[in-house]
Coordinates of C-alpha atoms and ligand atoms in Angstrom, one line a residue:
X628 CA 8.2 63.5 256.1
X629 CA 8.0 62.9 252.2
X630 CA 11.2 62.5 250.6
X631 CA 12.1 64.0 247.4
X632 CA 12.2 60.9 245.3
X633 CA 14.2 61.4 242.0
X634 CA 15.2 58.6 239.7
X635 CA 17.3 57.9 236.5
X636 CA 16.3 55.3 234.0
X637 CA 17.7 51.9 234.8
X638 CA 20.4 51.1 232.3
X639 CA 20.5 48.1 230.0
X640 CA 23.3 45.9 231.0
X641 CA 24.2 44.7 227.3
X642 CA 26.5 47.6 226.9
X643 CA 29.2 49.0 229.1
X644 CA 28.4 52.6 230.6
X645 CA 29.1 55.5 228.5
X646 CA 28.6 59.3 228.9
X647 CA 25.1 59.1 227.8
X648 CA 24.3 57.1 231.0
X649 CA 26.6 59.3 232.9
X650 CA 24.7 62.4 231.7
X651 CA 21.5 61.3 233.3
X652 CA 23.0 60.2 236.2
X653 CA 25.0 63.2 237.1
X654 CA 22.1 65.6 236.4
X655 CA 20.0 63.5 238.9
X656 CA 23.0 63.7 241.4
X657 CA 23.3 67.4 240.8
X658 CA 19.6 67.8 241.7
X659 CA 19.4 65.2 244.4
X660 CA 22.5 67.1 246.4
X661 CA 20.9 70.5 245.8
X662 CA 17.7 69.3 247.4
X663 CA 19.5 67.7 250.3
X664 CA 21.3 71.0 250.5
X665 CA 18.0 72.6 251.1
X666 CA 17.3 69.9 254.1
X667 CA 15.0 67.8 252.2
X668 CA 15.1 64.0 252.6
X669 CA 16.0 62.6 249.2
X670 CA 15.5 59.3 248.0
X671 CA 17.8 59.0 244.8
X672 CA 17.3 55.8 242.8
X673 CA 19.2 54.4 239.9
X674 CA 20.0 50.9 238.7
X675 CA 20.1 48.4 236.0
X676 CA 17.8 46.6 233.5
X677 CA 18.7 43.2 233.1
X678 CA 16.1 41.0 231.3
X679 CA 15.0 40.9 227.6
X680 CA 16.2 39.4 224.4
X681 CA 18.8 42.1 224.0
X682 CA 20.7 40.9 227.2
X683 CA 20.3 37.1 226.5
X684 CA 21.8 37.7 223.2
X685 CA 24.9 39.8 224.5
X686 CA 25.4 36.9 227.0
X687 CA 25.1 34.4 224.5
X688 CA 27.8 35.9 222.5
X689 CA 29.9 36.5 225.7
X690 CA 29.6 32.7 226.3
X691 CA 28.3 33.4 229.9
X692 CA 25.0 33.2 231.6
X693 CA 22.7 36.0 231.5
X694 CA 22.7 36.4 235.1
X695 CA 26.6 36.4 235.1
X696 CA 26.7 38.8 232.4
X697 CA 24.2 41.3 234.1
X698 CA 26.2 41.1 237.5
X699 CA 29.3 42.0 235.4
X700 CA 27.8 45.0 234.1
X701 CA 26.0 46.1 236.7
X702 CA 29.3 46.3 238.9
X703 CA 30.7 48.4 236.0
X704 CA 27.9 50.6 236.5
X705 CA 28.2 50.7 240.2
X706 CA 32.2 51.4 240.1
X707 CA 31.6 54.1 237.6
X708 CA 29.1 55.8 239.9
X709 CA 31.5 55.7 242.7
X710 CA 34.3 57.4 240.4
X711 CA 31.9 59.9 239.5
X712 CA 30.7 60.6 243.1
X713 CA 27.1 59.8 242.6
X714 CA 25.1 60.0 245.7
X715 CA 22.3 57.4 245.1
X716 CA 20.6 56.1 247.9
X717 CA 19.6 52.9 246.5
X718 CA 20.8 50.7 243.2
X719 CA 18.2 48.5 242.0
X720 CA 18.8 45.5 239.8
X721 CA 15.6 43.9 238.0
X722 CA 17.1 40.5 238.9
X723 CA 16.6 41.1 242.4
X724 CA 13.9 39.3 244.3
X725 CA 12.2 42.4 245.7
X726 CA 11.7 43.6 242.1
X727 CA 10.8 40.2 240.7
X728 CA 8.1 39.9 243.5
X729 CA 6.9 43.3 242.7
X730 CA 6.4 42.8 239.1
X731 CA 4.4 39.4 239.6
X732 CA 2.2 41.0 242.2
X733 CA 1.5 43.8 239.9
X734 CA 0.7 41.5 237.0
X735 CA -1.5 39.2 239.2
X736 CA -3.3 42.4 240.5
X737 CA -4.0 43.9 236.9
X738 CA -5.1 40.4 235.8
X739 CA -7.4 40.0 238.4
X740 CA -8.8 43.5 237.9
X741 CA -9.4 42.8 234.5
X742 CA -6.9 45.3 233.1
X743 CA -4.8 42.7 231.4
X744 CA -6.5 40.0 229.3
X745 CA -5.2 37.2 226.9
X746 CA -4.8 38.0 223.3
X747 CA -2.8 37.4 220.3
X748 CA 0.1 39.6 219.0
X749 CA 1.1 40.3 215.5
X750 CA 3.4 43.3 214.9
X751 CA 7.1 44.5 214.3
X752 CA 9.6 44.4 216.9
X753 CA 13.1 46.0 217.2
X754 CA 15.0 44.0 219.6
X755 CA 17.7 46.8 220.0
X756 CA 14.9 49.3 221.4
X757 CA 12.9 46.5 222.7
X758 CA 9.9 48.3 221.1
X759 CA 7.0 47.7 218.9
X760 CA 6.0 49.3 215.9
X761 CA 3.0 49.5 213.6
X762 CA 3.8 48.8 209.9
X763 CA 2.8 52.3 209.0
X764 CA 5.6 53.8 211.7
X765 CA 8.6 52.0 210.2
X766 CA 11.3 53.1 207.9
X767 CA 12.6 51.4 204.9
X768 CA 10.2 49.2 202.6
X769 CA 8.7 45.7 202.4
X770 CA 10.9 44.9 199.5
X771 CA 14.0 46.4 201.1
X772 CA 13.2 45.2 204.5
X773 CA 11.5 47.2 207.3
X774 CA 13.6 49.3 209.7
X775 CA 13.1 50.7 213.2
X776 CA 12.1 54.3 213.2
X777 CA 14.3 54.7 216.0
X778 CA 17.6 53.0 215.5
X779 CA 17.1 52.0 211.7
X780 CA 18.0 48.5 212.4
X781 CA 15.9 45.6 211.0
X782 CA 12.8 44.9 212.8
X783 CA 11.1 41.5 213.0
X784 CA 7.6 40.3 212.8
X785 CA 6.3 38.7 216.1
X786 CA 3.4 36.6 216.2
X787 CA 2.3 34.9 219.4
X788 CA 0.0 34.4 222.0
X789 CA 0.2 37.5 224.5
X790 CA -1.2 38.9 227.3
X791 CA -2.4 42.7 226.7
X792 CA -2.7 45.6 229.3
X793 CA -5.7 47.8 228.3
X794 CA -3.7 50.7 227.7
X795 CA -6.0 52.1 225.0
X796 CA -8.6 52.8 227.8
X797 CA -6.5 55.5 229.3
X798 CA -6.0 58.0 226.4
X799 CA -8.5 60.5 227.6
X800 CA -7.4 60.5 231.2
X801 CA -4.0 61.0 230.2
X802 CA -4.6 63.8 228.0
X803 CA -6.6 65.1 231.0
X804 CA -3.8 64.7 233.1
X805 CA -1.3 66.5 230.8
X806 CA -3.9 69.4 230.6
X807 CA -4.1 69.9 234.3
X808 CA -0.4 69.1 235.4
X809 CA 1.6 71.1 232.8
X810 CA 4.8 70.2 234.5
X811 CA 4.2 66.7 234.0
X812 CA 5.7 66.5 230.7
X813 CA 9.0 68.5 230.7
X814 CA 10.5 70.5 229.3
X815 CA 7.6 72.1 227.5
X816 CA 8.9 71.8 224.2
X817 CA 8.7 67.9 224.1
X818 CA 5.1 68.0 225.5
X819 CA 3.3 68.4 222.2
X820 CA 4.8 65.2 220.5
X821 CA 3.5 63.2 223.3
X822 CA 0.1 64.9 223.3
X823 CA -0.1 64.1 219.5
X824 CA 1.0 60.5 220.4
X825 CA -1.8 59.9 222.7
X826 CA -4.4 62.0 220.5
X827 CA -3.9 59.6 217.7
X828 CA -5.4 56.8 219.8
X829 CA -3.6 54.1 222.0
X830 CA -3.4 50.4 221.1
X831 CA -3.5 47.9 224.0
X832 CA 0.2 46.8 224.9
X833 CA 1.5 43.5 224.9
X834 CA 3.2 42.8 228.2
X835 CA 4.1 39.0 228.0
X836 CA 6.4 37.1 225.8
X837 CA 6.3 33.3 225.0
X838 CA 9.6 33.2 223.2
X839 CA 11.5 35.1 225.5
X840 CA 13.0 33.1 228.5
X841 CA 15.2 35.7 230.0
X842 CA 12.7 37.5 231.9
X843 CA 10.2 37.6 234.8
X844 CA 7.7 34.6 234.6
X845 CA 4.0 35.8 234.4
X846 CA 2.4 34.2 237.8
X847 CA -0.6 33.1 235.8
X848 CA 0.6 32.1 232.4
X849 CA 2.8 29.1 232.1
X850 CA 5.7 30.0 229.5
X851 CA 5.4 33.8 229.5
X852 CA 7.7 36.2 230.5
X853 CA 6.9 40.0 231.1
X854 CA 7.9 42.3 228.6
X855 CA 10.9 44.0 229.4
X856 CA 9.6 47.9 229.4
X857 CA 6.4 46.6 231.5
X858 CA 9.0 45.1 234.0
X859 CA 11.5 47.9 234.0
X860 CA 9.2 50.7 234.8
X861 CA 8.1 48.8 237.8
X862 CA 11.5 49.5 239.3
X863 CA 10.4 52.9 240.6
X864 CA 7.8 51.1 242.5
X865 CA 9.8 48.1 243.9
X866 CA 12.6 50.2 245.3
X867 CA 9.9 51.7 247.7
X868 CA 8.8 48.2 248.9
X869 CA 5.4 49.0 247.3
X870 CA 4.1 45.4 246.8
X871 CA 5.4 44.1 250.3
X872 CA 3.4 46.7 251.8
X873 CA 0.3 46.8 249.9
X874 CA -0.3 43.2 248.6
X875 CA -1.7 40.5 250.5
X876 CA 0.1 37.2 250.8
X877 CA 3.7 38.7 250.6
X878 CA 5.6 39.0 253.8
X879 CA 7.4 42.3 254.2
X880 CA 10.8 41.1 254.7
X881 CA 13.7 42.6 253.8
X882 CA 15.6 40.5 251.3
X883 CA 19.0 40.2 251.5
X884 CA 19.6 42.2 248.4
X885 CA 17.7 45.5 249.6
X886 CA 20.3 47.8 250.2
X887 CA 20.8 50.0 253.1
X888 CA 17.9 52.2 252.0
X889 CA 15.3 52.2 254.3
X890 CA 12.9 54.3 252.0
X891 CA 9.2 53.1 252.6
X892 CA 6.4 53.6 250.0
X893 CA 4.6 56.3 251.9
X894 CA 7.6 58.4 252.3
X895 CA 8.5 58.3 248.8
X896 CA 5.7 57.9 246.5
X897 CA 4.5 59.8 244.1
X898 CA 7.9 60.2 242.6
X899 CA 8.9 63.9 242.1
X900 CA 10.9 63.3 239.1
X901 CA 12.0 61.0 236.6
X902 CA 15.0 62.0 234.4
X903 CA 15.0 60.3 231.2
X904 CA 16.6 60.6 227.9
X905 CA 14.4 61.9 224.9
X906 CA 14.1 58.6 223.4
X907 CA 12.3 57.1 226.3
X908 CA 10.2 59.6 227.1
X909 CA 7.1 58.1 225.7
X910 CA 7.5 55.1 227.8
X911 CA 7.7 57.3 230.8
X912 CA 4.7 59.6 230.0
X913 CA 2.3 57.1 228.4
X914 CA 2.6 53.5 229.4
X915 CA 3.9 54.3 232.9
X916 CA 1.4 56.8 234.0
X917 CA -1.3 54.2 232.5
X918 CA 0.0 51.6 234.7
X919 CA -0.3 53.8 237.7
X920 CA -3.7 54.6 237.0
X921 CA -4.7 51.0 236.6
X922 CA -3.2 50.6 240.0
X923 CA -4.9 53.4 241.5
X924 CA -1.7 55.1 242.4
X925 CA -1.0 58.8 242.3
X926 CA 1.2 59.6 239.2
X927 CA 4.8 61.0 239.2
X928 CA 4.8 64.7 239.2
X929 CA 7.1 65.2 236.6
X930 CA 8.9 63.4 233.8
X931 CA 11.9 65.2 232.5
X932 CA 13.4 64.5 228.9
X933 CA 17.1 65.4 228.3
X934 CA 18.5 65.8 224.9
X935 CA 21.5 63.3 223.3
X936 CA 25.0 63.8 222.9
X937 CA 26.6 63.4 219.6
X938 CA 30.5 62.9 219.7
X939 CA 32.3 65.5 217.3
X940 CA 29.4 66.0 215.4
X941 CA 28.5 61.9 214.8
X942 CA 25.9 60.0 216.5
X943 CA 27.6 57.7 219.3
X944 CA 27.8 54.1 218.3
X945 CA 29.9 51.0 218.8
X946 CA 30.0 50.5 214.8
X947 CA 31.6 54.0 214.6
X948 CA 33.9 53.1 217.5
X949 CA 33.5 56.6 219.0
X950 CA 31.7 56.0 222.4
X951 CA 33.0 58.1 224.9
X952 CA 34.3 56.1 228.2
X953 CA 33.6 58.1 231.2
X954 CA 36.5 56.5 233.0
X955 CA 39.0 57.6 230.5
X956 CA 37.8 61.3 230.7
X957 CA 37.8 61.2 234.5
X958 CA 41.4 59.8 234.2
X959 CA 42.3 63.0 232.3
X960 CA 40.3 65.8 233.7
X961 CA 39.0 64.5 236.8
X962 CA 35.4 63.5 237.9
X963 CA 34.2 66.9 238.9
X964 CA 35.5 68.8 235.9
X965 CA 33.6 66.0 233.8
X966 CA 30.4 66.6 235.6
X967 CA 31.0 70.4 235.2
X968 CA 31.1 70.0 231.7
X969 CA 28.3 67.8 231.1
X970 CA 25.9 70.3 232.6
X971 CA 27.6 73.4 231.2
X972 CA 28.0 72.5 227.6
X973 CA 24.4 72.2 226.8
X974 CA 21.0 73.2 228.2
X975 CA 19.5 70.1 229.8
X976 CA 16.8 69.5 227.6
X977 CA 18.5 70.2 224.3
X978 CA 20.9 68.1 222.3
X979 CA 24.5 68.8 222.2
X980 CA 28.0 67.7 221.0
X981 CA 30.8 66.2 222.9
X982 CA 34.1 67.0 222.0
X983 CA 37.8 67.1 223.4
X984 CA 38.3 70.5 222.3
X985 CA 35.1 71.9 223.8
X986 CA 36.0 70.1 227.1
X987 CA 39.5 71.4 227.0
X988 CA 38.0 74.8 226.6
X989 CA 35.5 74.6 229.1
X990 CA 38.1 73.5 231.5
X991 CA 40.9 76.0 230.7
X992 CA 38.7 79.1 230.3
X993 CA 36.0 78.5 233.0
X994 CA 37.4 76.4 235.5
X995 CA 41.2 77.1 235.3
X996 CA 41.0 80.8 234.5
X997 CA 37.7 82.3 235.7
X998 CA 37.3 80.1 238.9
X999 CA 40.7 78.6 239.7
X1000 CA 42.4 81.8 239.3
X1001 CA 40.2 83.6 241.2
X1002 CA 40.8 81.3 244.1
X1003 CA 44.5 81.5 243.8
X1004 CA 45.0 85.0 243.3
X1005 CA 42.9 85.8 246.4
X1006 CA 44.5 83.1 248.5
X1007 CA 48.0 84.1 247.3
X1008 CA 47.5 87.7 248.4
X1009 CA 46.2 86.9 251.7
X1010 CA 48.9 84.4 252.5
X1011 CA 51.9 86.8 251.3
X1012 CA 50.6 90.0 252.8
X1013 CA 48.5 89.2 255.6
X1014 CA 50.1 85.9 256.8
X1015 CA 47.0 83.9 255.9
X1016 CA 44.7 85.9 258.0
X1017 CA 41.9 88.5 257.2
X1018 CA 40.8 90.2 260.5
X1019 CA 38.1 92.7 258.7
X1020 CA 34.6 91.9 258.5
X1021 CA 33.3 92.5 254.9
X1022 CA 30.7 95.2 254.2
X1023 CA 28.9 93.0 251.8
X1024 CA 29.8 94.7 248.6
X1025 CA 28.7 91.4 246.7
X1026 CA 25.6 90.7 248.7
X1027 CA 23.0 92.5 246.3
X1028 CA 24.5 90.5 243.3
X1029 CA 24.5 87.4 245.3
X1030 CA 21.1 87.7 246.5
X1031 CA 19.9 88.6 243.2
X1032 CA 21.7 85.4 241.5
X1033 CA 20.6 83.2 244.3
X1034 CA 16.8 84.0 243.5
X1035 CA 17.5 83.1 240.0
X1036 CA 19.4 79.9 240.6
X1037 CA 16.9 78.5 243.0
X1038 CA 14.4 79.0 240.0
X1039 CA 16.6 77.3 237.6
X1040 CA 17.2 74.4 239.6
X1041 CA 13.4 74.0 239.8
X1042 CA 13.5 73.8 236.2
X1043 CA 16.5 71.7 236.0
X1044 CA 18.3 74.3 234.1
X1045 CA 21.6 73.4 235.2
X1046 CA 23.2 75.6 232.6
X1047 CA 21.8 78.5 233.6
X1048 CA 22.9 77.9 237.4
X1049 CA 26.6 77.3 236.1
X1050 CA 26.4 80.4 233.9
X1051 CA 25.4 82.5 237.0
X1052 CA 28.0 81.2 238.9
X1053 CA 30.5 82.0 236.6
X1054 CA 29.4 85.6 236.2
X1055 CA 29.9 86.2 239.9
X1056 CA 33.5 84.9 239.5
X1057 CA 34.0 86.9 236.6
X1058 CA 32.6 90.1 238.5
X1059 CA 35.0 89.3 241.2
X1060 CA 37.8 89.1 238.8
X1061 CA 36.9 92.6 237.5
X1062 CA 36.7 93.9 241.1
X1063 CA 40.2 92.8 241.9
X1064 CA 41.3 94.4 238.6
X1065 CA 39.7 97.5 239.6
X1066 CA 40.9 97.8 243.0
X1067 CA 44.3 96.1 242.6
X1068 CA 44.8 95.3 245.9
X1069 CA 48.5 93.9 244.9
X1070 CA 49.2 97.7 244.5
X1071 CA 47.0 98.9 247.3
X1072 CA 48.9 96.8 249.9
X1073 CA 51.3 99.2 249.8
X1074 CA 49.5 102.2 249.8
X1075 CA 46.9 101.4 252.0
X1076 CA 47.2 98.0 253.7
X1077 CA 43.8 98.3 255.6
X1078 CA 41.8 99.2 252.3
X1079 CA 43.6 96.2 250.8
X1080 CA 42.5 94.2 253.5
X1081 CA 38.8 95.2 253.1
X1082 CA 38.9 94.5 249.4
X1083 CA 40.3 91.0 250.3
X1084 CA 37.5 90.4 252.9
X1085 CA 35.0 91.1 250.3
X1086 CA 36.3 88.8 247.7
X1087 CA 36.5 86.1 250.4
X1088 CA 32.5 86.3 250.6
X1089 CA 32.6 85.4 247.0
X1090 CA 34.6 82.5 247.3
X1091 CA 32.6 81.1 250.0
X1092 CA 29.4 81.8 248.0
X1093 CA 31.1 79.8 245.2
X1094 CA 32.1 76.6 247.1
X1095 CA 28.6 76.5 248.3
X1096 CA 27.1 76.9 244.7
X1097 CA 29.5 74.4 243.1
X1098 CA 28.9 71.8 245.9
X1099 CA 26.2 69.7 243.9
X1100 CA 28.1 70.0 240.6
X1101 CA 31.7 69.3 242.0
X1102 CA 31.4 67.5 245.4
X1103 CA 35.2 67.0 245.9
X1104 CA 36.7 70.2 244.6
X1105 CA 34.1 72.4 246.3
X1106 CA 35.2 70.5 249.6
X1107 CA 38.7 71.5 248.5
X1108 CA 37.7 75.0 247.9
X1109 CA 36.1 75.4 251.2
X1110 CA 39.0 73.9 253.0
X1111 CA 41.2 76.3 251.3
X1112 CA 39.1 79.1 252.9
X1113 CA 40.4 77.6 256.1
X1114 CA 36.9 75.8 257.0
X1115 CA 37.0 72.5 258.5
X1116 CA 33.4 71.7 258.3
X1117 CA 31.7 69.1 256.0
X1118 CA 30.6 71.7 252.9
X1119 CA 27.2 69.5 252.3
X1120 CA 26.1 70.1 255.9
X1121 CA 26.3 74.1 255.7
X1122 CA 26.2 74.7 252.0
X1123 CA 22.9 76.1 252.0
X1124 CA 23.5 78.4 254.8
X1125 CA 26.6 79.4 253.2
X1126 CA 25.0 80.0 249.7
X1127 CA 22.2 82.2 251.3
X1128 CA 24.3 84.0 253.8
X1129 CA 27.8 83.9 253.1
X1130 CA 28.4 86.8 255.4
X1131 CA 26.7 85.4 258.5
X1132 CA 28.6 82.3 258.1
X1133 CA 32.1 84.1 258.0
X1134 CA 34.3 84.6 260.9
X1135 CA 37.0 87.4 260.5
X1136 CA 40.4 85.7 261.6
X1137 CA 40.1 82.3 260.0
X1138 CA 43.3 81.2 258.8
X1139 CA 43.1 80.3 255.0
X1140 CA 44.6 77.0 254.1
X1141 CA 46.3 77.6 250.5
X1142 CA 47.0 74.3 248.9
X1143 CA 47.9 72.9 245.6
X1144 CA 46.3 74.5 242.6
X1145 CA 42.6 73.7 241.8
X1146 CA 42.3 73.4 238.3
X1147 CA 45.8 73.1 236.7
X1148 CA 45.8 74.3 233.0
X1149 CA 45.7 71.6 230.3
X1150 CA 47.3 71.4 226.9
Ligands
LIG2056 N1 16.5 50.2 230.1 C1 16.1 51.3 229.3 C2 15.3 52.4 230.3 C3 14.2 51.8 231.3 S1 14.0 53.0 232.5 C4 12.6 52.1 233.2 C5 17.1 52.1 228.6 N2 18.4 52.1 229.0 S2 19.5 52.7 228.4 O1 20.8 51.6 228.5 O2 19.4 52.6 227.0 O3 19.8 53.7 228.6 C6 19.1 55.0 228.5 C7 19.6 56.3 229.0 O4 20.9 56.5 228.5 C8 18.7 57.3 228.7 O5 18.4 58.4 229.8 C9 19.3 57.7 227.6 O6 19.0 59.2 227.0 C10 20.7 57.8 227.8 N3 21.6 58.0 226.7 C11 22.1 57.0 225.9 N4 22.9 57.6 225.0 C12 22.8 58.9 225.0 C13 23.4 59.9 224.4 N5 24.1 59.5 223.3 N6 23.4 61.2 225.0 C14 22.5 61.5 226.1 N7 21.9 60.5 226.8 C15 21.8 59.1 226.1 O7 16.8 53.0 227.8

């Protein structure tokens, strides 16, 4: 069975993880969990990008070896993913043997095929972005110094012998591919920029460095290391054991660094979706597919570029000292509320702003009021007036609404429109709150306890549905919601059934287990 293969970018280890990294990873986790809920086998990959001058420089400053430096930061990423409940199936580091072997095998194969040739390189280079630029793409001026168009830092001129990948010959095929596969460049509003870029004509890509020592040695060229982006993109293949399987002369032996994942190339490739930030869309939609074409491999089905977070209106940067540390936010709000906020606050694909006030608002108004309060009102009424047990079978008052939302939500997930999913969930919770206001079970219990029990039975269906819907977004809290409903099963195992048929999975007479409040209000 083909797995649903989803990836995040592999993160540079020169910096500590921040909300930008957390954002891409959480989004991928939500989609991975949703797919698993649907019974799909999922291969969810993340990892770290550990070579190149940026990391070599950072380790030098820290006074340790690049290896030690990379290991330290990779561990930070891993522990953050644990804290954030990220369910990745594998974590790849570009310094692992399995990756190095794959990169070297691919370089050799492309060289043998004549896709890589020796030349001479002379162009502007930005170390921070690990990107090359033509002079006419730069900001600034020759007199005052040229700057990188992406990050505005000074660029340097590089001139050296280099090996080139024949990227230029893939322009037409790329344009054809974009045309025939309109989903490949997602979301739609980002597609045009890439099409224009390719239409202007592509230059061959320098894929080796003579000066850079911290990198993967190019097997056929002494002293050269692989260009860090060429190295990094290949991670998506190395994690599938691609080279081990397909390239002669290399044994298919699990290296000790290979994690518990047993995903094989045939079961995973082509990748279903690469989640990336908008600034690295070009690498994933121009260079990467051309590399795959040269290897004769099918292309990923979709590359989805999300937007960027500013912090209280400002670009996040070390110099401004406004980098948001996810660990700190989790300490205050909990991992699940943080996950919720990131996907709720802005459409996935657009830019947005992170602020404590915005987070506090979403938390108090949506999680504490609309959602948490709904749970606590209903469960308190059941506990107080019915000793925690509702014996009536609901008629399904909310089912038409739920079924309508289910259709929409499923479509939204297909588009990675997480904000819309959460809006729909919230609208059902609000509808249930209104239903309580209208029916006032707290009064009804005195005048017509039977009817009151029926009203509460209807609302229990909503609570079941909400627990299931929130599972991908808030894996821990949704499990607690589920337990409060008196359920003992692991929510992730039953979530899709509950989401689709909340009534069919309900047994009247189940004793609810009201516990502490789900979302205590915050000041
Ligand atoms: N190493 C490369 C990716 C190689 S993939 C083959 C890289 N790494 S990175 O550490 O810079 O992380 C990139 C990811 O972090 C992108 O998805 C990017 O969008 C995300 N973010 C970094 N800062 C961000 C914000 N301020 N807001 C949202 N996401 C941003 O690029």
